[in-house]
PDB file of C-alpha atoms in Angstrom:
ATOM      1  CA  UNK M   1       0.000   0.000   0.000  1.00  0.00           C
ATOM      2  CA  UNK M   2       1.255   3.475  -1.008  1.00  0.00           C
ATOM      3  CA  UNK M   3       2.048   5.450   2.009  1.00  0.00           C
ATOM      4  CA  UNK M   4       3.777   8.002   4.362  1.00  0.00           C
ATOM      5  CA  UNK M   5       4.539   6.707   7.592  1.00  0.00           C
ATOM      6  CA  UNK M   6       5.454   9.196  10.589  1.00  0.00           C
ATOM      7  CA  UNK M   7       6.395   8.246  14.071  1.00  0.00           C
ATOM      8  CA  UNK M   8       5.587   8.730  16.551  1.00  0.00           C
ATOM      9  CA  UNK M   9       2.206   9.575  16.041  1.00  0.00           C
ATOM     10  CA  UNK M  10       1.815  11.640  19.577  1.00  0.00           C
ATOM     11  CA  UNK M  11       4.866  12.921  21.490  1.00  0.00           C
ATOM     12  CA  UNK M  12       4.671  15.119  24.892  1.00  0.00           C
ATOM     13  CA  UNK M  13       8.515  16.242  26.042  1.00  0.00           C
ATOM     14  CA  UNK M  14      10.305  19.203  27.871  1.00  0.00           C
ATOM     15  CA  UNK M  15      12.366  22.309  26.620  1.00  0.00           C
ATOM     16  CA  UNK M  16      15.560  21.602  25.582  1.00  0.00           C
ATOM     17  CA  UNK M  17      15.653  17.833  24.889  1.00  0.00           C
ATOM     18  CA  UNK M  18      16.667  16.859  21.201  1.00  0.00           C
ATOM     19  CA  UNK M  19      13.933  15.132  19.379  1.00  0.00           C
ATOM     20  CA  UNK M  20      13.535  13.731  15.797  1.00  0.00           C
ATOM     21  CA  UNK M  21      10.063  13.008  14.078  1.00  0.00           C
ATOM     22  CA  UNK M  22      10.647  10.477  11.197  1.00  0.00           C
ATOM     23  CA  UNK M  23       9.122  10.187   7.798  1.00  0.00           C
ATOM     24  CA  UNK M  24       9.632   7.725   5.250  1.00  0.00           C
ATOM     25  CA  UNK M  25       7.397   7.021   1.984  1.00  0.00           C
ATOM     26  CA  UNK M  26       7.050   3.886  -0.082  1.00  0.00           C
ATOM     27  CA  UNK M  27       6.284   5.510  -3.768  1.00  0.00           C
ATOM     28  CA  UNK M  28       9.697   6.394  -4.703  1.00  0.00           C
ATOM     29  CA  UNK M  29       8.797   9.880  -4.465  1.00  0.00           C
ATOM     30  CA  UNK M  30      11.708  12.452  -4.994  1.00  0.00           C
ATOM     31  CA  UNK M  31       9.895  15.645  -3.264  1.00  0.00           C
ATOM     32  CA  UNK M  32       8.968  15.612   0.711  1.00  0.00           C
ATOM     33  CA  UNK M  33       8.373  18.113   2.686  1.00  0.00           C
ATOM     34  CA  UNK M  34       7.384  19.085   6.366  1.00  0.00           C
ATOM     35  CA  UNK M  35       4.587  20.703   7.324  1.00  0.00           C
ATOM     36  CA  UNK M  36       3.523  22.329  10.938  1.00  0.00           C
ATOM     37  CA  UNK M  37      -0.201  23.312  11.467  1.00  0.00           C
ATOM     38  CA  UNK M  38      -1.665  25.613  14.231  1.00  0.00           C
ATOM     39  CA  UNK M  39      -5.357  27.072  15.128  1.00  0.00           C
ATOM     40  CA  UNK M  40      -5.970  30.122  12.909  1.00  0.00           C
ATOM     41  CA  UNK M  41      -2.336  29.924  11.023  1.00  0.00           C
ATOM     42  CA  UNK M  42      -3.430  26.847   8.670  1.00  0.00           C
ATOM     43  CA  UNK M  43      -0.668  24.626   7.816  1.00  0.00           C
ATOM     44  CA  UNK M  44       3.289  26.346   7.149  1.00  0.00           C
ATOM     45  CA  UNK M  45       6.261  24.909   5.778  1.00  0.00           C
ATOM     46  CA  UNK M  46       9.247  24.497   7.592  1.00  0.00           C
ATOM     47  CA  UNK M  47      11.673  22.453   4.885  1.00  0.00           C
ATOM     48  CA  UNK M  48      11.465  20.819   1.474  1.00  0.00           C
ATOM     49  CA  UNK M  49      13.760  18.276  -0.516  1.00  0.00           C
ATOM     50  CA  UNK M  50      13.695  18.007  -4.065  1.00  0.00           C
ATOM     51  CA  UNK M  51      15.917  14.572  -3.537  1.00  0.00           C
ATOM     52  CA  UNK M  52      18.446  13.374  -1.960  1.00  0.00           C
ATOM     53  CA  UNK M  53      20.960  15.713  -0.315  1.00  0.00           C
ATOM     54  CA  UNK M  54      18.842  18.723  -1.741  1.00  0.00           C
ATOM     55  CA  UNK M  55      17.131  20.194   0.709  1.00  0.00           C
ATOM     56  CA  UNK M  56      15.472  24.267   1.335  1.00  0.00           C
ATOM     57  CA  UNK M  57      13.940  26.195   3.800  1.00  0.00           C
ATOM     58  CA  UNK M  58       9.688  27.235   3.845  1.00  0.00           C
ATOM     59  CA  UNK M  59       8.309  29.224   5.443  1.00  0.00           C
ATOM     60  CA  UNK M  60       9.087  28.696   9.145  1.00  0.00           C
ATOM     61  CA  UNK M  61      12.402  27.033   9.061  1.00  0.00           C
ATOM     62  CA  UNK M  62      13.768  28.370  12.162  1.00  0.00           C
ATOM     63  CA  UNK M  63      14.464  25.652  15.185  1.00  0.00           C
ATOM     64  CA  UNK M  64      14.433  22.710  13.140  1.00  0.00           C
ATOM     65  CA  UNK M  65      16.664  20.493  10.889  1.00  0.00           C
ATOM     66  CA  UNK M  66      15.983  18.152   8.338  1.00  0.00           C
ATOM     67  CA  UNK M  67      18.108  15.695   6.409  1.00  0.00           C
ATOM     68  CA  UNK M  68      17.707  14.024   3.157  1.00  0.00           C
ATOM     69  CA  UNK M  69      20.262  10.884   3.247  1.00  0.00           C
ATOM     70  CA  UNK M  70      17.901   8.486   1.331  1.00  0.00           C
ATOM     71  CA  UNK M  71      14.854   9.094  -0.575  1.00  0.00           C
ATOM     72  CA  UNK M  72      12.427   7.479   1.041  1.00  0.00           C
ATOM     73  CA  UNK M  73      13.203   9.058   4.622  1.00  0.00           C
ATOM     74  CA  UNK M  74      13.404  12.977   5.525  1.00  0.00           C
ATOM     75  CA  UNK M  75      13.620  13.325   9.481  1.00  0.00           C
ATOM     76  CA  UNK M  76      12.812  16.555  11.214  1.00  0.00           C
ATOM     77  CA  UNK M  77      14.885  17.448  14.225  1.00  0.00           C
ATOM     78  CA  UNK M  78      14.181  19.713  16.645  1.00  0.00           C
ATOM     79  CA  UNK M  79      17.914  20.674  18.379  1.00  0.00           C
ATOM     80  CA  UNK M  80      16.019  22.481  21.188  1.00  0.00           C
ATOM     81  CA  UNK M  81      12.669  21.942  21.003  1.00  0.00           C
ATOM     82  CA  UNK M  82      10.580  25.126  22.880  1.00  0.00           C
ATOM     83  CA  UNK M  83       7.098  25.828  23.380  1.00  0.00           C
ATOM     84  CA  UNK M  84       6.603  27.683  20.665  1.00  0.00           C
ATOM     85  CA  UNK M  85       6.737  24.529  19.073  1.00  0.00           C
ATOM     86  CA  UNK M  86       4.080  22.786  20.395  1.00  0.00           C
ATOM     87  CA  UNK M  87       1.727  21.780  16.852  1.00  0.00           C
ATOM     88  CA  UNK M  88       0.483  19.487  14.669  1.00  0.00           C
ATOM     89  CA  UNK M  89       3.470  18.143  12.094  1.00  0.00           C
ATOM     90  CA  UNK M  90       2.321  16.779   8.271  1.00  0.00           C
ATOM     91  CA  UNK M  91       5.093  15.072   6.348  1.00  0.00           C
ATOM     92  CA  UNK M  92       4.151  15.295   2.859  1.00  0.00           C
ATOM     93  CA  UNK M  93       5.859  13.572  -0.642  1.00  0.00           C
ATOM     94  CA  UNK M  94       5.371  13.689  -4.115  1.00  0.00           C
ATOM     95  CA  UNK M  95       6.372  12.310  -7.374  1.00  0.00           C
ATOM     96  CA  UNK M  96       7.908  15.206  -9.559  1.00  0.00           C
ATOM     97  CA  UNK M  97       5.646  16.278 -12.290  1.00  0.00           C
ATOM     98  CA  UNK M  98       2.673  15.058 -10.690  1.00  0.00           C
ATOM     99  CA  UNK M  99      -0.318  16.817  -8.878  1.00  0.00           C
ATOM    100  CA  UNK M 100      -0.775  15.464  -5.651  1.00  0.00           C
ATOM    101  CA  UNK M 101       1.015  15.629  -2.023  1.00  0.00           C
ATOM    102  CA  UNK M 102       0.385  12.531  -0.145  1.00  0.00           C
ATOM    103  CA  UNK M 103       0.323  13.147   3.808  1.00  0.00           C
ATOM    104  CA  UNK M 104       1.286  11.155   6.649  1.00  0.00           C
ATOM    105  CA  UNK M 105      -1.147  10.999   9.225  1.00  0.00           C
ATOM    106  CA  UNK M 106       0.540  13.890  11.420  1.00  0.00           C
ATOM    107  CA  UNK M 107       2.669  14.244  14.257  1.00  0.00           C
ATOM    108  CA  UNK M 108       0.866  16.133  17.606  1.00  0.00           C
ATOM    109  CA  UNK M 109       3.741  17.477  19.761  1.00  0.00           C
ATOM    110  CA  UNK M 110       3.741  19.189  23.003  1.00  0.00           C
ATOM    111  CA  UNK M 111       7.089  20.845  24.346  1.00  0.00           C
ATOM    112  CA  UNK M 112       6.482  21.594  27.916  1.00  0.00           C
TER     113      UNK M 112
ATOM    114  CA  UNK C   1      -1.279  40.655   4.128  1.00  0.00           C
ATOM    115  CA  UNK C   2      -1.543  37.045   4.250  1.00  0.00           C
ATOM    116  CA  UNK C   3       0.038  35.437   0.805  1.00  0.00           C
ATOM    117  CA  UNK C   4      -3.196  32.950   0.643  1.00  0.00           C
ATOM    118  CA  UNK C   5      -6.602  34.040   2.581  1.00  0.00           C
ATOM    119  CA  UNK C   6      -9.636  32.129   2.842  1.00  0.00           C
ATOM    120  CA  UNK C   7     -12.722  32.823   4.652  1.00  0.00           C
ATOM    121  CA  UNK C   8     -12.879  30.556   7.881  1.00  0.00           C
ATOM    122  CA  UNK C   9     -16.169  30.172   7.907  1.00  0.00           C
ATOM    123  CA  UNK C  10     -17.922  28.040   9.540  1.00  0.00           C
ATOM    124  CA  UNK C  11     -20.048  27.727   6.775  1.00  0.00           C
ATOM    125  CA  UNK C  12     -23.306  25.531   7.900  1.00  0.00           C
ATOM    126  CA  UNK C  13     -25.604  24.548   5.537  1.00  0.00           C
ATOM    127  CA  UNK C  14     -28.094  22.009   4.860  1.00  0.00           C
ATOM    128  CA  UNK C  15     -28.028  18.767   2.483  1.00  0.00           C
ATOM    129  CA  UNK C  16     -28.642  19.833  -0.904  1.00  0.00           C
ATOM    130  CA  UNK C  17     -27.610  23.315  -0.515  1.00  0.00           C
ATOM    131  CA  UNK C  18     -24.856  24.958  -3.253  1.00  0.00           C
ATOM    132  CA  UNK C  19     -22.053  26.287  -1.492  1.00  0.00           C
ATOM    133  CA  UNK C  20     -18.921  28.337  -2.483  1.00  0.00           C
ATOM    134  CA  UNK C  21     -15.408  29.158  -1.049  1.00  0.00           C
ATOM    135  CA  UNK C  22     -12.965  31.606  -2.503  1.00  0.00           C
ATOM    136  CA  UNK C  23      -9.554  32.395  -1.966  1.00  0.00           C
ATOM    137  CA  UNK C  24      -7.250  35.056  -2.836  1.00  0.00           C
ATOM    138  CA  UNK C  25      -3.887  34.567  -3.186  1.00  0.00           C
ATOM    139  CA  UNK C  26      -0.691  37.906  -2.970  1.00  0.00           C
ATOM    140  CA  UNK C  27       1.612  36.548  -5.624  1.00  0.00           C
ATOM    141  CA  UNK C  28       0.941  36.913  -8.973  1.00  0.00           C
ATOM    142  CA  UNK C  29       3.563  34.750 -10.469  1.00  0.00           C
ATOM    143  CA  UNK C  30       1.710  31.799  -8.688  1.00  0.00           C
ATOM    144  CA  UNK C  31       1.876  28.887 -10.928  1.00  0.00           C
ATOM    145  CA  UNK C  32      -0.875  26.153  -9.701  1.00  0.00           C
ATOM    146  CA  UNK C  33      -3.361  26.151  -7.720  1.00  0.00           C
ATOM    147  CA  UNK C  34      -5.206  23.246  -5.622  1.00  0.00           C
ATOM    148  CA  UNK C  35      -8.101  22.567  -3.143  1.00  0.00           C
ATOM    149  CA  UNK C  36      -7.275  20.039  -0.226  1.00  0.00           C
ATOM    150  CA  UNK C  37     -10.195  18.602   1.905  1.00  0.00           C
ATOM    151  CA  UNK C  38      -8.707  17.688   5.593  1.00  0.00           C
ATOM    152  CA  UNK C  39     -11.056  16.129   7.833  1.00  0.00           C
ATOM    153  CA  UNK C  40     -10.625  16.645  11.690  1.00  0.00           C
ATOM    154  CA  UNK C  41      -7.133  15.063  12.840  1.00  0.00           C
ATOM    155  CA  UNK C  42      -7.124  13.919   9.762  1.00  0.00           C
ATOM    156  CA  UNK C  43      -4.140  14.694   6.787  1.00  0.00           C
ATOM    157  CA  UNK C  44      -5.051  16.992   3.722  1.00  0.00           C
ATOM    158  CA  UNK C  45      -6.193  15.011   0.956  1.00  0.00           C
ATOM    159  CA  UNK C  46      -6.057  16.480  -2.883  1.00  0.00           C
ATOM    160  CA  UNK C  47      -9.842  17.096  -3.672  1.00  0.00           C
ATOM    161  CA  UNK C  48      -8.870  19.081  -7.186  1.00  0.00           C
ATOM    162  CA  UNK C  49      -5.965  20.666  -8.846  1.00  0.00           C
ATOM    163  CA  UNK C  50      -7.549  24.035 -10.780  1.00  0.00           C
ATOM    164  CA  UNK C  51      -6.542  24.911 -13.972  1.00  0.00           C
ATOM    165  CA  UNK C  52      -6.950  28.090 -15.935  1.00  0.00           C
ATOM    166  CA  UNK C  53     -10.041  27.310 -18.072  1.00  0.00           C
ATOM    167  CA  UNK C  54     -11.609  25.838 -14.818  1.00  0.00           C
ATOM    168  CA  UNK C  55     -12.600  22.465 -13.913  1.00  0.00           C
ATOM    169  CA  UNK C  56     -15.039  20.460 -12.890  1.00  0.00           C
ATOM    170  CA  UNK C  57     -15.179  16.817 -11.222  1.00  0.00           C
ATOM    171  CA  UNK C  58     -18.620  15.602 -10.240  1.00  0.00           C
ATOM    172  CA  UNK C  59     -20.559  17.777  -7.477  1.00  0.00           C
ATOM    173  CA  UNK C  60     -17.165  20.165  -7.469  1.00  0.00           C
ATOM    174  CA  UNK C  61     -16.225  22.672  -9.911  1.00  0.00           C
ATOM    175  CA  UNK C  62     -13.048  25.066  -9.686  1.00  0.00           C
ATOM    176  CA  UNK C  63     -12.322  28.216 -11.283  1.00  0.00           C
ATOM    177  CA  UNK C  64      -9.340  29.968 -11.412  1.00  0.00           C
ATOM    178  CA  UNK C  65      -9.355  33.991 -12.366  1.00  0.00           C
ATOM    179  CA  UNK C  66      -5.474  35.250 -12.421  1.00  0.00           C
ATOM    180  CA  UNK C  67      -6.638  38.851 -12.941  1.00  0.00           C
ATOM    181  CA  UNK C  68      -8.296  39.143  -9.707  1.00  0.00           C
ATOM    182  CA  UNK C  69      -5.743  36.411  -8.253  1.00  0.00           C
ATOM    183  CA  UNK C  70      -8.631  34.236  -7.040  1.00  0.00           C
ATOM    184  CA  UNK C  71      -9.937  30.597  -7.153  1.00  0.00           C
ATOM    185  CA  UNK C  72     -12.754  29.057  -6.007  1.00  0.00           C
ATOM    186  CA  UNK C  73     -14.607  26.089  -5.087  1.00  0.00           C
ATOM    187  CA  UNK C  74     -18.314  25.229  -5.647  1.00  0.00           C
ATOM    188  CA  UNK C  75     -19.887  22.137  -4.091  1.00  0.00           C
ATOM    189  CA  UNK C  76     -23.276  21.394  -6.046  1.00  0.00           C
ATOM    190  CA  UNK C  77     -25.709  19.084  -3.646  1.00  0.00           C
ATOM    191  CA  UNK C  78     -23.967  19.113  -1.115  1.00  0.00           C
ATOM    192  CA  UNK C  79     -23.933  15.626   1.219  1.00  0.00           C
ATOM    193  CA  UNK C  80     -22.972  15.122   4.920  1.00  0.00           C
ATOM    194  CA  UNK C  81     -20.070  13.626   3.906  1.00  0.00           C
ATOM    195  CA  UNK C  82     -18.929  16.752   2.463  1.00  0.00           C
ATOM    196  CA  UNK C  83     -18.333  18.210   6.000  1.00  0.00           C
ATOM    197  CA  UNK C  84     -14.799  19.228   6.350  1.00  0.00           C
ATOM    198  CA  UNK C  85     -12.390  21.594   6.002  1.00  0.00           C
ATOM    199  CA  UNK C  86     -11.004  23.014   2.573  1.00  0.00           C
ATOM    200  CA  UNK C  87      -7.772  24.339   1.853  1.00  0.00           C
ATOM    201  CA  UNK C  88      -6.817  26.408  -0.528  1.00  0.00           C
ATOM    202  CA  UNK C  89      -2.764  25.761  -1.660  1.00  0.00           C
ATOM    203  CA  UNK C  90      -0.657  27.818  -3.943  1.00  0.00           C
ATOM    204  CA  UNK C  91       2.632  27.175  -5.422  1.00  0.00           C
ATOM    205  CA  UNK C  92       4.721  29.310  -7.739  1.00  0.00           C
ATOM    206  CA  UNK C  93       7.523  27.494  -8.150  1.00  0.00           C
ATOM    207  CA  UNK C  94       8.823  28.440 -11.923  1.00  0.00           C
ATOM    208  CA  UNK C  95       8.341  24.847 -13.225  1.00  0.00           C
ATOM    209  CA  UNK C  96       4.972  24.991 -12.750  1.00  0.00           C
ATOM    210  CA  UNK C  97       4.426  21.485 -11.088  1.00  0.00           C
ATOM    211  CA  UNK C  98       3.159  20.993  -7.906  1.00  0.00           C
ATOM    212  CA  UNK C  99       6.316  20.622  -6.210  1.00  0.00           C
ATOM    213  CA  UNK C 100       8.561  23.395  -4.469  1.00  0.00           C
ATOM    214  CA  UNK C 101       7.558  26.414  -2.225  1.00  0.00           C
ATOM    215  CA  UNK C 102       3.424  25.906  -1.284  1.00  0.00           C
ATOM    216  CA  UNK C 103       1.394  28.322   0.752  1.00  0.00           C
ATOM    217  CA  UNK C 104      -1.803  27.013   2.234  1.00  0.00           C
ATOM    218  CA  UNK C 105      -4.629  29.047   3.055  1.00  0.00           C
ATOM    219  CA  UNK C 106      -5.896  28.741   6.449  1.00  0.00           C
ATOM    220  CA  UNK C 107      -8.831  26.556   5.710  1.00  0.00           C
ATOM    221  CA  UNK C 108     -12.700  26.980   5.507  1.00  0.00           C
ATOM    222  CA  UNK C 109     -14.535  25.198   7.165  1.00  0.00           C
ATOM    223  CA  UNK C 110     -17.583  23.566   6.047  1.00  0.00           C
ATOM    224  CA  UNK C 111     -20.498  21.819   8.067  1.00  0.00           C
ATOM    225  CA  UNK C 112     -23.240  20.255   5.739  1.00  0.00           C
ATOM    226  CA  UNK C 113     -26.258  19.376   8.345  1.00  0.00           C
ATOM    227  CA  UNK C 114     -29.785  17.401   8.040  1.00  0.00           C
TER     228      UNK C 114
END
């Protein structure tokens, strides 16, 4: 089944302590992307990767990491995770030249 | 300004009923345009890419107008199942594909009753 896996689904930590959300997708896809979504701000982008060992910042890049060592997986890493940081993370990937983003099923953090 | 606004709604209307969404969007070298459908905790889902002469796919119909840097949706009969919210996504990445830079709108969100 064609799919974007995320783990973990839920995650509740403190200020300060390093944390990494994985994705990884099935479909060969070269394009995924992380997402963050919050009441009222609709979903931003943090980082995007075009393939492997190409990655750029979106929107709201700042306090994360990514990495793009193979192409099906594109971690996000949070060095230093605050509260400001407490949302709902999409991974997203897509085949280049086609139309549509395929989601995981989300990531709800809370930095305490 | 926001680069992609929607109206939040709620919009709450009953089986049957036609309803619309539009969505503006700040940057006129946008390239393509799309309407997600997320359901609560749920992932966005593609409901419709919109192309310049418009579209249409069953109950749903997009339009796209790049003078007045709009698009919209139009649900025709509309079902309980149609309850959800709709996002409006931009892109203008110079290729013109669905991949790079997006913007989502904020999301309207819809509530199709009895």
């Amino acid at each position: 089944e064609a799919q974007v896996t995320q783990n973990p689904r839920y995650l509740i930590t403190v200020t300060g302590k390093k944390l990494t959300v994985t994705c990884s997708q099935n479909m060969n896809h070269e394009y995924m992307s992380w997402y963050r979504q919050d009441p009222g701000l609709g979903l931003r982008q943090i980082y995007y990767s075009m393939n492997v060992e190409v990655t750029d910042k979106g929107d709201v890049p700042e306090g994360y990491k990514v990495s793009r060592k193979e192409k099906r997986n594109f971690p996000l890493i949070l060095e230093s995770p605050s509260p400001n940081q407490t949302s709902l993370y999409f991974c997203a990937s897509l085949r280049v030249g086609g139309d549509t983003q395929y989601f995981g099923p989300g990531t709800r953090l809370t930095v305490l | 300004r926001k680069e992609v606004e929607q109206d939040p709604g709620p919009f709450n209307v009953p089986e049957g009923a036609t309803v619309a969404f539009n969505c503006t969007y700040s940057n006129s070298a946008s390239q393509s345009f799309f309407w997600y459908r997320q359901d609560c905790r749920k992932e966005p889902k593609l409901l419709m890419s919109v192309y310049s002469s418009g579209n249409e796919d069953g109950r749903f119909t997009a339009q796209l107008n790049r003078a007045s840097q709009y698009i919209s949706l139009l649900i025709r009969d509309s079902k309980l199942s149609d309850s959800a919210t709709y996002l409006c996504v931009v892109n203008w990445d110079a290729g013109g594909t669905s991949y790079g830079k997006l913007t989502f709108g904020q999301g309207t969100i819809l509530t199709v009753h009895p």
